[in-house]
Amino acid sequence: MSMYGLRQKLKDNKLVSVVYYRMDELFSKCMLKRKKANFRKYGIEASKQVVHCIRESTNITFFLTFGSLLGIVRDRCFMPHDDDLDFAVVEDENFSWESLDVAMEKGGFHKKHDFFFRGKVVEATYVDANDICVDFFLHGVENGRYCVYEFHRNMGQKYTSPEEHSARQMILPELIGIRSQNVYGCDYPIPANSEDFLAHFYGSGWRTPDPDWKENGYNYADCKEVGYLRPSK
């Protein structure tokens, strides 16, 4: 039996599963605390390097998204609980994952993993020497509208492999253009209609910080198919 199969067997035992999930929760909290501290130390410079290397080496349309966009637009800084960087890349004639790989490698980042779904890569994570992670979310077109995907593992759900993940889709607002937001001495690319995106991501109250806010799948729809995490070699 594989190690993954053994872990799945242990989770089937109710008593063992309670201990397993509790230990996993404690470990995740510890790692998240370390990631946040590391981001506060190195995240700003990493973000500047990402913007520079993509602009210098490609014609890719990209911009800040999700939590990174929220901080830069609302607070004019990254938020205290940030632990990574979120960028969107638009699937058009100028985009390819290969060109992004080359640009990121020039900037000192290497690919950590990607997510493969419905026949293509829809998300990729890169990391630098200081262990700062940068997530790129593909804004791809399906049925005439742009959408983005999110991947996760549901507690208690059985998966056939450690690479298999549940998927959710979000239909996105129309992108009317890109503008720059100067923060930390860097011209960060953001949607010209950032307010539309932030309201779509976080609700109409996004302008007011909510210390009790929790991600609950807002505007996401569950997909029947699963996605696959593919670690880089």
Short mmCIF file of C-alpha atoms in Angstrom, two decimals:
data_model
loop_
_atom_site.label_atom_id
_atom_site.label_comp_id
_atom_site.label_asym_id
_atom_site.label_seq_id
_atom_site.Cartn_x
_atom_site.Cartn_y
_atom_site.Cartn_z
CA MET A 1 0.00 0.00 0.00
CA SER A 2 1.26 3.47 -0.87
CA MET A 3 1.81 6.12 1.80
CA TYR A 4 -1.13 8.05 0.36
CA GLY A 5 -3.35 4.96 0.60
CA LEU A 6 -2.29 4.42 4.22
CA ARG A 7 -3.16 8.01 5.09
CA GLN A 8 -6.59 7.59 3.49
CA LYS A 9 -7.14 4.40 5.54
CA LEU A 10 -6.25 6.23 8.74
CA LYS A 11 -8.74 8.98 7.93
CA ASP A 12 -11.49 6.35 7.66
CA ASN A 13 -11.05 5.63 11.38
CA LYS A 14 -13.19 8.21 13.18
CA LEU A 15 -10.95 8.49 16.24
CA VAL A 16 -7.75 8.66 14.20
CA SER A 17 -9.28 11.14 11.75
CA VAL A 18 -10.09 13.61 14.53
CA VAL A 19 -6.47 13.53 15.69
CA TYR A 20 -5.18 13.66 12.10
CA TYR A 21 -7.20 16.72 11.12
CA ARG A 22 -6.38 18.49 14.37
CA MET A 23 -2.65 17.93 13.89
CA ASP A 24 -2.94 19.01 10.26
CA GLU A 25 -4.75 22.19 11.35
CA LEU A 26 -2.07 23.03 13.92
CA PHE A 27 0.73 22.41 11.41
CA SER A 28 -1.01 24.57 8.78
CA LYS A 29 -1.42 27.45 11.26
CA CYS A 30 2.25 27.26 12.20
CA MET A 31 3.35 27.28 8.56
CA LEU A 32 0.99 30.17 7.75
CA LYS A 33 2.42 32.24 10.59
CA ARG A 34 5.93 31.69 9.23
CA LYS A 35 4.82 32.56 5.69
CA LYS A 36 3.23 35.83 6.84
CA ALA A 37 6.38 36.86 8.70
CA ASN A 38 8.51 36.00 5.69
CA PHE A 39 6.22 37.96 3.38
CA ARG A 40 6.45 41.07 5.56
CA LYS A 41 10.22 40.85 5.23
CA TYR A 42 10.63 40.06 1.53
CA GLY A 43 7.23 40.41 -0.18
CA ILE A 44 7.47 44.01 -1.38
CA GLU A 45 10.75 43.54 -3.22
CA ALA A 46 9.51 40.27 -4.70
CA SER A 47 6.40 42.02 -6.04
CA LYS A 48 8.50 44.71 -7.69
CA GLN A 49 10.71 42.07 -9.28
CA VAL A 50 7.70 40.22 -10.71
CA VAL A 51 6.32 43.38 -12.30
CA HIS A 52 9.74 44.31 -13.71
CA CYS A 53 10.64 40.93 -15.20
CA ILE A 54 7.27 40.40 -16.90
CA ARG A 55 7.20 43.91 -18.37
CA GLU A 56 10.78 43.66 -19.57
CA SER A 57 10.53 40.21 -21.14
CA THR A 58 6.95 39.77 -22.40
CA ASN A 59 3.83 41.42 -23.80
CA ILE A 60 1.61 39.49 -21.41
CA THR A 61 -1.42 41.32 -20.04
CA PHE A 62 -1.20 40.86 -16.28
CA PHE A 63 -2.38 42.59 -13.15
CA LEU A 64 -2.78 42.21 -9.40
CA THR A 65 -5.82 40.25 -8.30
CA PHE A 66 -7.61 38.93 -5.21
CA GLY A 67 -5.95 39.88 -1.89
CA SER A 68 -2.97 41.62 -3.48
CA LEU A 69 -5.31 43.85 -5.48
CA LEU A 70 -7.43 44.60 -2.42
CA GLY A 71 -4.46 45.77 -0.38
CA ILE A 72 -2.91 47.94 -3.08
CA VAL A 73 -6.22 49.60 -4.05
CA ARG A 74 -7.88 50.00 -0.66
CA ASP A 75 -4.97 50.30 1.75
CA ARG A 76 -2.16 51.42 -0.57
CA CYS A 77 -0.06 48.59 0.86
CA PHE A 78 -0.07 44.84 1.17
CA MET A 79 -2.22 43.67 4.05
CA PRO A 80 -0.75 42.41 7.34
CA HIS A 81 -2.16 38.91 6.84
CA ASP A 82 -0.83 38.51 3.28
CA ASP A 83 1.46 35.55 2.81
CA ASP A 84 1.88 35.48 -0.99
CA LEU A 85 1.29 37.47 -4.19
CA ASP A 86 -1.69 37.12 -6.51
CA PHE A 87 -1.51 38.04 -10.19
CA ALA A 88 -3.90 37.44 -13.08
CA VAL A 89 -2.74 36.68 -16.63
CA VAL A 90 -5.10 37.15 -19.57
CA GLU A 91 -5.36 34.32 -22.07
CA ASP A 92 -4.89 36.06 -25.42
CA GLU A 93 -2.53 35.98 -28.40
CA ASN A 94 0.32 37.41 -26.32
CA PHE A 95 0.14 34.83 -23.55
CA SER A 96 1.83 31.50 -23.04
CA TRP A 97 2.94 29.76 -19.88
CA GLU A 98 6.30 29.15 -21.54
CA SER A 99 6.96 32.87 -21.97
CA LEU A 100 5.92 33.48 -18.36
CA ASP A 101 8.26 30.70 -17.21
CA VAL A 102 11.19 32.34 -19.01
CA ALA A 103 10.41 35.80 -17.64
CA MET A 104 10.04 34.54 -14.09
CA GLU A 105 13.26 32.56 -14.30
CA LYS A 106 15.07 35.73 -15.42
CA GLY A 107 13.64 37.43 -12.35
CA GLY A 108 14.94 34.75 -9.99
CA PHE A 109 11.75 32.69 -9.62
CA HIS A 110 11.23 29.03 -10.42
CA LYS A 111 7.95 27.20 -10.91
CA LYS A 112 6.79 25.30 -7.84
CA HIS A 113 3.67 23.69 -9.32
CA ASP A 114 0.68 24.26 -11.55
CA PHE A 115 -2.94 23.14 -11.76
CA PHE A 116 -4.18 21.30 -14.83
CA PHE A 117 -7.92 21.45 -15.53
CA ARG A 118 -10.08 20.77 -18.57
CA GLY A 119 -7.09 20.18 -20.79
CA LYS A 120 -4.88 23.12 -19.89
CA VAL A 121 -2.93 24.84 -17.13
CA VAL A 122 -5.13 27.38 -15.36
CA GLU A 123 -2.98 28.33 -12.38
CA ALA A 124 0.73 28.28 -11.58
CA THR A 125 2.84 29.12 -8.55
CA TYR A 126 6.41 30.38 -8.62
CA VAL A 127 8.81 30.88 -5.73
CA ASP A 128 12.02 32.88 -5.25
CA ALA A 129 15.15 32.34 -3.15
CA ASN A 130 13.45 33.93 -0.13
CA ASP A 131 10.54 31.49 -0.39
CA ILE A 132 8.05 34.14 -1.53
CA CYS A 133 5.26 32.46 -3.52
CA VAL A 134 3.60 34.13 -6.50
CA ASP A 135 0.31 32.71 -7.76
CA PHE A 136 -0.78 33.38 -11.34
CA PHE A 137 -4.44 32.80 -12.20
CA LEU A 138 -5.34 32.38 -15.86
CA HIS A 139 -8.25 34.57 -16.96
CA GLY A 140 -9.42 32.30 -19.74
CA VAL A 141 -12.47 32.48 -21.97
CA GLU A 142 -15.23 29.89 -21.72
CA ASN A 143 -18.58 30.32 -23.46
CA GLY A 144 -17.67 33.87 -24.38
CA ARG A 145 -16.88 35.05 -20.84
CA TYR A 146 -13.69 35.25 -18.80
CA CYS A 147 -13.45 32.98 -15.80
CA VAL A 148 -10.95 31.84 -13.20
CA TYR A 149 -10.61 28.64 -11.16
CA GLU A 150 -9.80 27.85 -7.55
CA PHE A 151 -8.63 24.46 -6.24
CA HIS A 152 -8.89 22.93 -2.79
CA ARG A 153 -9.25 19.70 -0.86
CA ASN A 154 -12.49 19.12 1.04
CA MET A 155 -12.20 17.67 4.53
CA GLY A 156 -13.59 14.15 4.61
CA GLN A 157 -13.75 13.76 0.83
CA LYS A 158 -11.88 10.84 -0.69
CA TYR A 159 -9.50 11.54 -3.57
CA THR A 160 -7.75 8.99 -5.76
CA SER A 161 -4.35 10.66 -5.50
CA PRO A 162 -2.60 13.48 -3.63
CA GLU A 163 -2.61 15.47 -6.89
CA GLU A 164 -6.40 15.42 -7.28
CA HIS A 165 -8.24 18.56 -6.12
CA SER A 166 -11.81 19.82 -6.14
CA ALA A 167 -12.39 22.80 -8.42
CA ARG A 168 -14.57 25.91 -8.38
CA GLN A 169 -15.20 28.40 -11.18
CA MET A 170 -15.80 32.13 -10.96
CA ILE A 171 -17.22 34.09 -13.89
CA LEU A 172 -15.43 37.45 -13.95
CA PRO A 173 -16.48 41.03 -14.63
CA GLU A 174 -15.51 42.48 -17.98
CA LEU A 175 -11.95 43.85 -17.98
CA ILE A 176 -12.13 47.30 -19.56
CA GLY A 177 -8.39 47.98 -19.44
CA ILE A 178 -5.28 48.17 -17.28
CA ARG A 179 -4.01 51.15 -15.31
CA SER A 180 -1.14 51.66 -12.87
CA GLN A 181 -1.29 52.19 -9.12
CA ASN A 182 1.95 53.57 -7.69
CA VAL A 183 2.74 52.08 -4.29
CA TYR A 184 6.16 51.42 -2.76
CA GLY A 185 7.66 53.29 -5.74
CA CYS A 186 6.34 50.66 -8.15
CA ASP A 187 3.67 51.09 -10.83
CA TYR A 188 1.57 48.01 -10.16
CA PRO A 189 -0.77 46.96 -12.99
CA ILE A 190 -4.39 46.79 -11.84
CA PRO A 191 -7.73 46.60 -13.69
CA ALA A 192 -9.02 49.99 -14.80
CA ASN A 193 -12.30 48.91 -13.20
CA SER A 194 -10.73 47.47 -10.04
CA GLU A 195 -13.81 48.41 -8.01
CA ASP A 196 -15.92 46.01 -10.10
CA PHE A 197 -13.49 43.17 -9.52
CA LEU A 198 -13.16 43.79 -5.78
CA ALA A 199 -16.94 43.99 -5.31
CA HIS A 200 -17.22 40.72 -7.26
CA PHE A 201 -14.54 39.04 -5.13
CA TYR A 202 -15.45 40.39 -1.69
CA GLY A 203 -18.90 41.97 -1.84
CA SER A 204 -20.08 45.56 -1.82
CA GLY A 205 -18.45 46.27 1.56
CA TRP A 206 -14.91 45.65 0.32
CA ARG A 207 -13.83 49.24 1.08
CA THR A 208 -14.20 48.64 4.83
CA PRO A 209 -11.68 46.21 6.40
CA ASP A 210 -13.42 43.31 8.13
CA PRO A 211 -11.20 41.52 10.69
CA ASP A 212 -13.72 38.66 10.85
CA TRP A 213 -14.01 38.14 7.09
CA LYS A 214 -13.65 34.55 5.94
CA GLU A 215 -13.46 33.20 2.41
CA ASN A 216 -16.67 31.26 1.83
CA GLY A 217 -16.74 30.65 -1.91
CA TYR A 218 -18.33 33.98 -2.74
CA ASN A 219 -19.34 33.97 -6.43
CA TYR A 220 -17.74 30.57 -7.03
CA ALA A 221 -19.61 27.58 -8.47
CA ASP A 222 -18.46 24.01 -7.81
CA CYS A 223 -17.25 22.03 -10.82
CA LYS A 224 -18.00 18.35 -11.35
CA GLU A 225 -14.54 17.66 -12.73
CA VAL A 226 -11.43 17.60 -10.58
CA GLY A 227 -8.18 19.46 -11.21
CA TYR A 228 -4.67 18.11 -10.82
CA LEU A 229 -1.79 19.64 -8.92
CA ARG A 230 1.41 19.03 -10.89
CA PRO A 231 4.62 19.64 -8.92
CA SER A 232 7.49 20.94 -11.02
CA LYS A 233 10.45 18.66 -11.54
#
